[in-house]
mmCIF file of C-alpha atoms in Angstrom:
data_model
loop_
_atom_site.group_PDB
_atom_site.id
_atom_site.type_symbol
_atom_site.label_atom_id
_atom_site.label_comp_id
_atom_site.label_asym_id
_atom_site.label_seq_id
_atom_site.Cartn_x
_atom_site.Cartn_y
_atom_site.Cartn_z
ATOM 1 C CA MET A 1 21.163 -9.697 -24.922
ATOM 2 C CA LYS A 2 21.389 -10.971 -21.372
ATOM 3 C CA LEU A 3 18.680 -11.155 -18.752
ATOM 4 C CA GLN A 4 21.025 -9.503 -16.272
ATOM 5 C CA GLN A 5 21.389 -6.502 -18.597
ATOM 6 C CA LEU A 6 17.618 -6.017 -18.580
ATOM 7 C CA ARG A 7 17.635 -6.249 -14.805
ATOM 8 C CA TYR A 8 20.324 -3.550 -14.658
ATOM 9 C CA VAL A 9 18.295 -1.259 -16.933
ATOM 10 C CA TRP A 10 15.166 -1.852 -14.855
ATOM 11 C CA GLU A 11 16.891 -1.193 -11.543
ATOM 12 C CA VAL A 12 18.680 1.956 -12.717
ATOM 13 C CA ALA A 13 15.394 3.406 -13.956
ATOM 14 C CA ARG A 14 13.665 2.352 -10.723
ATOM 15 C CA ARG A 15 16.372 4.120 -8.715
ATOM 16 C CA GLY A 16 15.827 7.446 -10.494
ATOM 17 C CA MET A 17 18.788 7.027 -12.886
ATOM 18 C CA ASN A 18 21.108 6.532 -9.921
ATOM 19 C CA VAL A 19 23.623 3.879 -10.997
ATOM 20 C CA SER A 20 25.296 3.807 -7.575
ATOM 21 C CA ALA A 21 22.005 3.062 -5.824
ATOM 22 C CA ALA A 22 21.206 0.369 -8.398
ATOM 23 C CA ALA A 23 24.616 -1.227 -7.899
ATOM 24 C CA GLN A 24 24.133 -1.263 -4.135
ATOM 25 C CA SER A 25 20.681 -2.797 -4.487
ATOM 26 C CA LEU A 26 21.944 -5.523 -6.829
ATOM 27 C CA PHE A 27 25.154 -6.179 -4.867
ATOM 28 C CA THR A 28 27.401 -5.381 -7.802
ATOM 29 C CA SER A 29 29.698 -2.568 -8.932
ATOM 30 C CA GLN A 30 28.748 0.722 -10.541
ATOM 31 C CA PRO A 31 31.283 0.314 -13.381
ATOM 32 C CA GLY A 32 29.953 -3.183 -14.045
ATOM 33 C CA ILE A 33 26.391 -1.906 -14.484
ATOM 34 C CA SER A 34 27.501 0.981 -16.698
ATOM 35 C CA LYS A 35 29.539 -1.375 -18.887
ATOM 36 C CA GLN A 36 26.674 -3.852 -19.319
ATOM 37 C CA ILE A 37 24.195 -1.084 -20.201
ATOM 38 C CA LEU A 38 26.583 0.317 -22.826
ATOM 39 C CA GLN A 39 27.032 -3.177 -24.289
ATOM 40 C CA LEU A 40 23.273 -3.641 -24.480
ATOM 41 C CA GLU A 41 22.808 -0.255 -26.180
ATOM 42 C CA HIS A 42 25.543 -1.130 -28.663
ATOM 43 C CA GLU A 43 23.929 -4.496 -29.411
ATOM 44 C CA LEU A 44 20.485 -2.962 -29.877
ATOM 45 C CA GLY A 45 21.778 0.023 -31.849
ATOM 46 C CA VAL A 46 19.851 2.595 -29.798
ATOM 47 C CA GLN A 47 20.451 4.630 -26.682
ATOM 48 C CA ILE A 48 18.303 3.584 -23.719
ATOM 49 C CA PHE A 49 19.300 6.416 -21.398
ATOM 50 C CA VAL A 50 19.752 10.139 -21.910
ATOM 51 C CA ARG A 51 23.164 11.253 -20.677
ATOM 52 C CA SER A 52 24.641 14.514 -19.447
ATOM 53 C CA GLY A 53 28.373 13.901 -19.277
ATOM 54 C CA LYS A 54 28.825 10.739 -17.224
ATOM 55 C CA HIS A 55 25.397 11.017 -15.583
ATOM 56 C CA LEU A 56 22.132 9.390 -16.684
ATOM 57 C CA THR A 57 19.319 11.942 -16.701
ATOM 58 C CA GLY A 58 16.382 10.077 -18.190
ATOM 59 C CA LEU A 59 15.094 7.577 -20.740
ATOM 60 C CA THR A 60 15.057 8.068 -24.478
ATOM 61 C CA PRO A 61 11.772 7.315 -26.315
ATOM 62 C CA ALA A 62 13.283 3.978 -27.318
ATOM 63 C CA GLY A 63 14.432 3.462 -23.724
ATOM 64 C CA GLU A 64 10.895 3.933 -22.422
ATOM 65 C CA LYS A 65 9.626 1.174 -24.720
ATOM 66 C CA ILE A 66 12.560 -1.087 -23.862
ATOM 67 C CA LEU A 67 12.013 -0.526 -20.136
ATOM 68 C CA GLU A 68 8.341 -1.478 -20.488
ATOM 69 C CA ALA A 69 9.255 -4.677 -22.341
ATOM 70 C CA ALA A 70 12.045 -5.432 -19.850
ATOM 71 C CA GLY A 71 9.552 -5.166 -16.996
ATOM 72 C CA GLU A 72 7.315 -7.738 -18.669
ATOM 73 C CA VAL A 73 10.249 -10.092 -19.242
ATOM 74 C CA LEU A 74 11.455 -9.805 -15.650
ATOM 75 C CA LEU A 75 7.919 -10.389 -14.355
ATOM 76 C CA ARG A 76 7.682 -13.588 -16.405
ATOM 77 C CA VAL A 77 11.065 -14.735 -15.117
ATOM 78 C CA ASP A 78 9.983 -14.078 -11.532
ATOM 79 C CA ASN A 79 6.755 -15.984 -12.205
ATOM 80 C CA ILE A 80 8.749 -18.961 -13.487
ATOM 81 C CA ARG A 81 10.759 -18.958 -10.269
ATOM 82 C CA GLN A 82 7.574 -18.736 -8.194
ATOM 83 C CA ILE A 83 5.982 -21.612 -10.113
ATOM 84 C CA ALA A 84 9.082 -23.754 -9.632
ATOM 85 C CA GLN A 85 9.167 -22.975 -5.906
ATOM 86 C CA GLU A 86 5.462 -23.722 -5.620
ATOM 87 C CA PHE A 87 6.019 -27.254 -6.889
ATOM 88 C CA SER A 88 9.387 -27.885 -5.252
ATOM 89 C CA SER A 89 8.624 -26.417 -1.820
ATOM 90 C CA GLU A 90 4.982 -25.531 -1.272
ATOM 91 C CA GLU A 91 5.338 -24.415 2.340
ATOM 92 C CA SER A 92 8.425 -22.207 2.054
ATOM 93 C CA GLY A 93 9.298 -18.964 0.333
ATOM 94 C CA SER A 94 8.986 -15.266 1.086
ATOM 95 C CA LEU A 95 6.216 -12.697 1.268
ATOM 96 C CA THR A 96 6.840 -8.947 1.133
ATOM 97 C CA ILE A 97 4.101 -6.553 2.205
ATOM 98 C CA ALA A 98 4.214 -2.791 1.730
ATOM 99 C CA THR A 99 1.720 -0.906 3.856
ATOM 100 C CA THR A 100 1.019 2.138 6.005
ATOM 101 C CA HIS A 101 1.589 2.631 9.719
ATOM 102 C CA THR A 102 -2.114 2.289 10.528
ATOM 103 C CA GLN A 103 -2.394 -1.094 8.825
ATOM 104 C CA SER A 104 0.871 -2.470 10.216
ATOM 105 C CA ARG A 105 0.210 -1.218 13.754
ATOM 106 C CA TYR A 106 -3.498 -1.872 14.242
ATOM 107 C CA VAL A 107 -4.872 -4.318 11.657
ATOM 108 C CA LEU A 108 -2.113 -6.638 10.462
ATOM 109 C CA PRO A 109 -0.611 -7.988 13.726
ATOM 110 C CA ALA A 110 -3.339 -10.583 14.306
ATOM 111 C CA VAL A 111 -3.296 -11.620 10.644
ATOM 112 C CA ILE A 112 0.486 -11.921 10.506
ATOM 113 C CA SER A 113 0.583 -13.876 13.762
ATOM 114 C CA ARG A 114 -1.849 -16.384 12.303
ATOM 115 C CA PHE A 115 0.011 -16.506 8.979
ATOM 116 C CA VAL A 116 3.430 -17.084 10.579
ATOM 117 C CA ALA A 117 1.984 -19.889 12.724
ATOM 118 C CA GLN A 118 0.571 -21.600 9.633
ATOM 119 C CA TYR A 119 3.592 -20.980 7.394
ATOM 120 C CA PRO A 120 6.695 -20.948 9.622
ATOM 121 C CA ALA A 121 9.003 -21.566 6.644
ATOM 122 C CA VAL A 122 7.829 -18.436 4.807
ATOM 123 C CA SER A 123 9.947 -15.372 5.569
ATOM 124 C CA LEU A 124 7.722 -12.313 5.853
ATOM 125 C CA HIS A 125 9.016 -8.796 5.210
ATOM 126 C CA MET A 126 7.138 -5.553 5.850
ATOM 127 C CA HIS A 127 7.851 -2.076 4.491
ATOM 128 C CA GLN A 128 6.084 1.095 5.569
ATOM 129 C CA GLY A 129 5.612 4.219 3.498
ATOM 130 C CA THR A 130 3.101 6.595 2.009
ATOM 131 C CA PRO A 131 0.234 5.022 0.062
ATOM 132 C CA LEU A 132 1.825 6.147 -3.200
ATOM 133 C CA GLN A 133 5.225 4.729 -2.234
ATOM 134 C CA ILE A 134 3.837 1.336 -1.314
ATOM 135 C CA ALA A 135 1.707 1.159 -4.460
ATOM 136 C CA GLU A 136 4.810 1.861 -6.541
ATOM 137 C CA MET A 137 6.705 -0.867 -4.656
ATOM 138 C CA ALA A 138 4.086 -3.439 -5.631
ATOM 139 C CA ALA A 139 3.887 -2.169 -9.215
ATOM 140 C CA ARG A 140 7.624 -2.579 -9.773
ATOM 141 C CA GLY A 141 7.793 -5.963 -8.034
ATOM 142 C CA ALA A 142 9.618 -4.829 -4.885
ATOM 143 C CA ALA A 143 6.633 -6.009 -2.812
ATOM 144 C CA ASP A 144 4.150 -8.821 -3.356
ATOM 145 C CA PHE A 145 1.254 -6.877 -1.862
ATOM 146 C CA ALA A 146 0.439 -3.236 -1.224
ATOM 147 C CA ILE A 147 -2.184 -2.558 1.457
ATOM 148 C CA ALA A 148 -3.554 0.967 1.772
ATOM 149 C CA THR A 149 -6.642 3.131 1.642
ATOM 150 C CA GLU A 150 -5.519 5.985 -0.590
ATOM 151 C CA ALA A 151 -3.555 6.644 -3.789
ATOM 152 C CA MET A 152 -3.221 3.086 -5.136
ATOM 153 C CA GLU A 153 -5.417 3.968 -8.115
ATOM 154 C CA LEU A 154 -2.744 6.480 -9.169
ATOM 155 C CA VAL A 155 -0.308 3.684 -10.043
ATOM 156 C CA GLY A 156 -0.843 1.569 -13.144
ATOM 157 C CA ASP A 157 -0.156 -2.158 -13.459
ATOM 158 C CA LEU A 158 -1.827 -2.944 -10.124
ATOM 159 C CA VAL A 159 -4.777 -5.227 -9.524
ATOM 160 C CA MET A 160 -6.674 -3.880 -6.506
ATOM 161 C CA MET A 161 -9.306 -5.645 -4.428
ATOM 162 C CA PRO A 162 -11.382 -4.112 -1.614
ATOM 163 C CA CYS A 163 -10.753 -5.696 1.793
ATOM 164 C CA TYR A 164 -12.921 -3.826 4.288
ATOM 165 C CA ARG A 165 -14.659 -0.511 4.932
ATOM 166 C CA TRP A 166 -13.997 1.643 7.978
ATOM 167 C CA ASN A 167 -14.795 5.020 9.459
ATOM 168 C CA ARG A 168 -13.499 7.449 12.066
ATOM 169 C CA VAL A 169 -13.644 8.257 15.745
ATOM 170 C CA LEU A 170 -13.182 11.513 17.581
ATOM 171 C CA LEU A 171 -10.598 11.360 20.380
ATOM 172 C CA LEU A 172 -11.139 13.688 23.338
ATOM 173 C CA PRO A 173 -9.767 14.239 26.827
ATOM 174 C CA LYS A 174 -12.231 13.019 29.450
ATOM 175 C CA THR A 175 -13.347 16.536 30.414
ATOM 176 C CA HIS A 176 -13.767 17.991 26.919
ATOM 177 C CA PRO A 177 -16.956 20.078 26.300
ATOM 178 C CA LEU A 178 -17.767 18.111 23.119
ATOM 179 C CA LEU A 179 -18.710 15.160 25.309
ATOM 180 C CA GLU A 180 -21.900 17.060 26.095
ATOM 181 C CA ALA A 181 -22.910 17.345 22.420
ATOM 182 C CA LYS A 182 -25.400 14.643 21.489
ATOM 183 C CA PRO A 183 -24.981 13.867 18.694
ATOM 184 C CA VAL A 184 -21.825 15.724 17.773
ATOM 185 C CA THR A 185 -21.959 17.623 14.475
ATOM 186 C CA LEU A 186 -19.357 18.841 12.013
ATOM 187 C CA SER A 187 -20.095 22.390 13.147
ATOM 188 C CA ASP A 188 -19.323 21.344 16.723
ATOM 189 C CA ILE A 189 -16.008 19.819 15.673
ATOM 190 C CA ALA A 190 -15.031 22.827 13.539
ATOM 191 C CA GLN A 191 -15.081 25.058 16.643
ATOM 192 C CA TYR A 192 -11.957 23.367 18.028
ATOM 193 C CA PRO A 193 -8.379 22.897 16.763
ATOM 194 C CA ILE A 194 -7.980 19.493 15.121
ATOM 195 C CA VAL A 195 -5.159 16.964 15.058
ATOM 196 C CA THR A 196 -5.484 14.384 12.290
ATOM 197 C CA TYR A 197 -3.791 12.590 9.423
ATOM 198 C CA VAL A 198 -1.601 14.284 6.853
ATOM 199 C CA SER A 199 -3.126 14.640 3.379
ATOM 200 C CA GLY A 200 -2.934 11.432 1.367
ATOM 201 C CA PHE A 201 -2.994 9.150 4.423
ATOM 202 C CA THR A 202 -5.670 6.984 6.002
ATOM 203 C CA GLY A 203 -8.741 8.404 4.325
ATOM 204 C CA ARG A 204 -7.911 12.060 4.981
ATOM 205 C CA GLY A 205 -9.651 12.985 1.727
ATOM 206 C CA LYS A 206 -13.059 11.828 3.049
ATOM 207 C CA LEU A 207 -12.633 14.038 6.097
ATOM 208 C CA ASP A 208 -11.878 17.133 4.025
ATOM 209 C CA GLU A 209 -14.788 16.405 1.680
ATOM 210 C CA ALA A 210 -17.257 16.252 4.578
ATOM 211 C CA PHE A 211 -16.270 19.683 5.891
ATOM 212 C CA ARG A 212 -16.301 21.232 2.399
ATOM 213 C CA ALA A 213 -19.801 19.900 1.789
ATOM 214 C CA LYS A 214 -20.987 21.886 4.828
ATOM 215 C CA ASP A 215 -18.969 24.999 3.867
ATOM 216 C CA LEU A 216 -16.900 24.621 6.999
ATOM 217 C CA SER A 217 -13.210 25.462 7.354
ATOM 218 C CA PRO A 218 -11.824 23.351 10.197
ATOM 219 C CA ARG A 219 -8.634 24.520 11.901
ATOM 220 C CA VAL A 220 -6.217 21.631 11.504
ATOM 221 C CA VAL A 221 -3.239 22.525 13.713
ATOM 222 C CA VAL A 222 -1.159 19.324 13.575
ATOM 223 C CA THR A 223 -1.059 16.503 11.032
ATOM 224 C CA ALA A 224 0.788 13.190 11.189
ATOM 225 C CA ALA A 225 0.914 9.849 9.377
ATOM 226 C CA ASP A 226 1.041 7.987 12.685
ATOM 227 C CA ALA A 227 -2.096 7.718 14.837
ATOM 228 C CA ASP A 228 0.042 7.343 17.962
ATOM 229 C CA VAL A 229 1.552 10.773 17.253
ATOM 230 C CA ILE A 230 -1.951 12.213 16.870
ATOM 231 C CA LYS A 231 -2.922 10.764 20.265
ATOM 232 C CA THR A 232 0.169 12.315 21.846
ATOM 233 C CA TYR A 233 -0.853 15.808 20.770
ATOM 234 C CA VAL A 234 -4.436 15.249 21.878
ATOM 235 C CA ARG A 235 -3.088 14.286 25.310
ATOM 236 C CA LEU A 236 -1.022 17.486 25.345
ATOM 237 C CA GLY A 237 -4.169 19.532 24.755
ATOM 238 C CA VAL A 238 -3.099 20.779 21.318
ATOM 239 C CA GLY A 239 -6.412 19.794 19.740
ATOM 240 C CA ILE A 240 -9.069 17.145 19.343
ATOM 241 C CA GLY A 241 -8.144 14.056 17.330
ATOM 242 C CA ILE A 242 -9.824 12.464 14.342
ATOM 243 C CA VAL A 243 -8.403 9.003 13.592
ATOM 244 C CA ALA A 244 -9.390 5.728 11.982
ATOM 245 C CA SER A 245 -11.647 3.705 14.275
ATOM 246 C CA MET A 246 -9.125 0.832 14.437
ATOM 247 C CA ALA A 247 -6.488 3.191 15.848
ATOM 248 C CA TYR A 248 -8.300 3.547 19.181
ATOM 249 C CA ASP A 249 -7.305 0.915 21.723
ATOM 250 C CA ALA A 250 -9.734 0.913 24.650
ATOM 251 C CA ALA A 251 -7.276 -1.029 26.818
ATOM 252 C CA LYS A 252 -4.340 1.320 26.220
ATOM 253 C CA ASP A 253 -5.992 4.670 25.527
ATOM 254 C CA THR A 254 -7.823 4.816 28.846
ATOM 255 C CA ASP A 255 -7.084 8.535 29.281
ATOM 256 C CA LEU A 256 -8.985 9.384 26.089
ATOM 257 C CA VAL A 257 -12.638 9.123 25.154
ATOM 258 C CA SER A 258 -13.596 7.809 21.718
ATOM 259 C CA LEU A 259 -16.758 9.125 20.044
ATOM 260 C CA ASP A 260 -18.109 7.356 16.974
ATOM 261 C CA VAL A 261 -18.479 9.952 14.192
ATOM 262 C CA SER A 262 -19.283 7.562 11.345
ATOM 263 C CA HIS A 263 -22.551 9.485 10.826
ATOM 264 C CA LEU A 264 -20.497 12.512 9.735
ATOM 265 C CA PHE A 265 -18.035 11.014 7.259
ATOM 266 C CA ALA A 266 -18.265 8.696 4.261
ATOM 267 C CA TYR A 267 -16.750 5.258 4.758
ATOM 268 C CA SER A 268 -13.274 4.589 3.385
ATOM 269 C CA THR A 269 -12.178 1.307 1.824
ATOM 270 C CA THR A 270 -8.842 -0.390 2.403
ATOM 271 C CA ARG A 271 -7.595 -2.390 -0.557
ATOM 272 C CA ILE A 272 -4.890 -4.907 -1.309
ATOM 273 C CA GLY A 273 -3.007 -4.605 -4.577
ATOM 274 C CA PHE A 274 -0.537 -6.734 -6.507
ATOM 275 C CA ARG A 275 1.199 -6.465 -9.840
ATOM 276 C CA ARG A 276 -0.936 -7.467 -12.807
ATOM 277 C CA GLY A 277 0.283 -10.719 -14.278
ATOM 278 C CA ALA A 278 2.064 -11.843 -11.113
ATOM 279 C CA PHE A 279 1.928 -15.503 -10.140
ATOM 280 C CA LEU A 280 0.398 -15.870 -6.665
ATOM 281 C CA ARG A 281 1.615 -18.818 -4.632
ATOM 282 C CA HIS A 282 -0.952 -20.599 -2.477
ATOM 283 C CA TYR A 283 0.336 -19.062 0.751
ATOM 284 C CA MET A 284 -0.133 -15.629 -0.823
ATOM 285 C CA THR A 285 -3.792 -16.284 -1.564
ATOM 286 C CA ASP A 286 -4.130 -17.726 1.954
ATOM 287 C CA PHE A 287 -2.719 -14.486 3.368
ATOM 288 C CA MET A 288 -5.309 -12.476 1.438
ATOM 289 C CA LYS A 289 -8.126 -14.621 2.795
ATOM 290 C CA MET A 290 -6.796 -14.242 6.353
ATOM 291 C CA PHE A 291 -6.721 -10.468 5.888
ATOM 292 C CA ALA A 292 -10.088 -10.259 4.104
ATOM 293 C CA PRO A 293 -12.185 -13.448 4.518
ATOM 294 C CA HIS A 294 -14.405 -12.678 1.525
ATOM 295 C CA LEU A 295 -11.368 -12.969 -0.804
ATOM 296 C CA SER A 296 -11.854 -16.667 -1.469
ATOM 297 C CA LEU A 297 -9.592 -18.574 -3.841
ATOM 298 C CA ALA A 298 -12.416 -18.778 -6.382
ATOM 299 C CA LEU A 299 -12.922 -15.009 -6.238
ATOM 300 C CA VAL A 300 -9.205 -14.265 -6.532
ATOM 301 C CA GLU A 301 -8.986 -16.596 -9.542
ATOM 302 C CA ARG A 302 -11.771 -14.613 -11.223
ATOM 303 C CA VAL A 303 -9.818 -11.431 -10.519
ATOM 304 C CA LEU A 304 -6.666 -12.939 -12.029
ATOM 305 C CA GLU A 305 -8.621 -13.719 -15.199
ATOM 306 C CA SER A 306 -9.799 -10.116 -15.556
ATOM 307 C CA ASN A 307 -8.383 -7.896 -18.273
ATOM 308 C CA SER A 308 -8.611 -4.551 -16.496
ATOM 309 C CA GLN A 309 -9.186 -2.882 -13.147
ATOM 310 C CA HIS A 310 -12.596 -1.828 -14.456
ATOM 311 C CA GLU A 311 -13.596 -5.491 -14.727
ATOM 312 C CA VAL A 312 -12.353 -6.087 -11.170
ATOM 313 C CA ASP A 313 -14.369 -3.133 -9.888
ATOM 314 C CA GLN A 314 -17.486 -4.419 -11.634
ATOM 315 C CA LEU A 315 -17.000 -7.816 -10.040
ATOM 316 C CA PHE A 316 -16.743 -6.371 -6.532
ATOM 317 C CA ALA A 317 -19.699 -4.035 -7.122
ATOM 318 C CA GLN A 318 -21.823 -7.171 -6.749
ATOM 319 C CA ILE A 319 -20.148 -8.264 -3.505
ATOM 320 C CA PRO A 320 -20.848 -6.654 -0.099
ATOM 321 C CA ILE A 321 -17.608 -5.392 1.444
ATOM 322 C CA PRO A 322 -17.537 -5.956 5.214
ATOM 323 C CA VAL A 323 -17.081 -3.187 7.747
ATOM 324 C CA LEU A 324 -14.043 -3.533 10.002
ATOM 325 C CA GLY A 325 -15.201 -4.879 13.330
ATOM 326 C CA ASN A 326 -17.810 -7.059 11.637
ATOM 327 C CA LEU A 327 -15.303 -9.341 9.895
#
């Protein structure tokens, strides 16, 4: 059994049984991967993949167990590399962050600017996607950190820590009638067409819950994952906007008025997640502290010693999580 064979099995499964995509990702040939997988199956005496003709269609029961074990082996190998790099070159390496548009556009720039200045020899890579996509990237080791508000709890093998709490603002043209409502209510908002986030993004669930609790059926006419797109449609008069508070830029959005509606909606919490069992280099823990100052090295070490996400949640239940803007 070769380590490279396990990596091939892992990557093929990660790519949805697509051997061509796995070969492209690993910079090798499709026939080479297929040959190595067949050799491994022959050595082990079991089939790892279900086949339909020449195509892989899924994992056998044995394959599911082998894939799980292979993931653990590959994680340990990656940890060994990280440990070696930590001792051989403390100030260099790479950091891959998977996150949403809102985080990468409005929250992370200042943090990344500071991080790059402190660690110029660390190459930093960012990937954007849905919360579920970025959580899966971190869980399979394609990203060191996942940063999002929603859906990360749906993916196993992640350790998640709360970074900050935030709420929403209402975006209006300067002459909109709602500017006369003091204070604005959910019933007031429900009278107008709404432009906001697509389901599963940036705390959209909290918004829907608030309207349901009041037996209101808001008319959401446009949804988007990108707050800048939402602003565009508000400017066009399509509807009023509801966005995360950090997405309003007073210097750039001078044609819009922002109303604080945090009294109407429950706060959402943005979290950072990483694969359970991963070795965190010191610049990785420094990044976390830059992003969320309460995530001290001592606290992160306690999290790393935890046996489950439940233990992590209990730990943070005793720690006040700051509100964005008060960091």
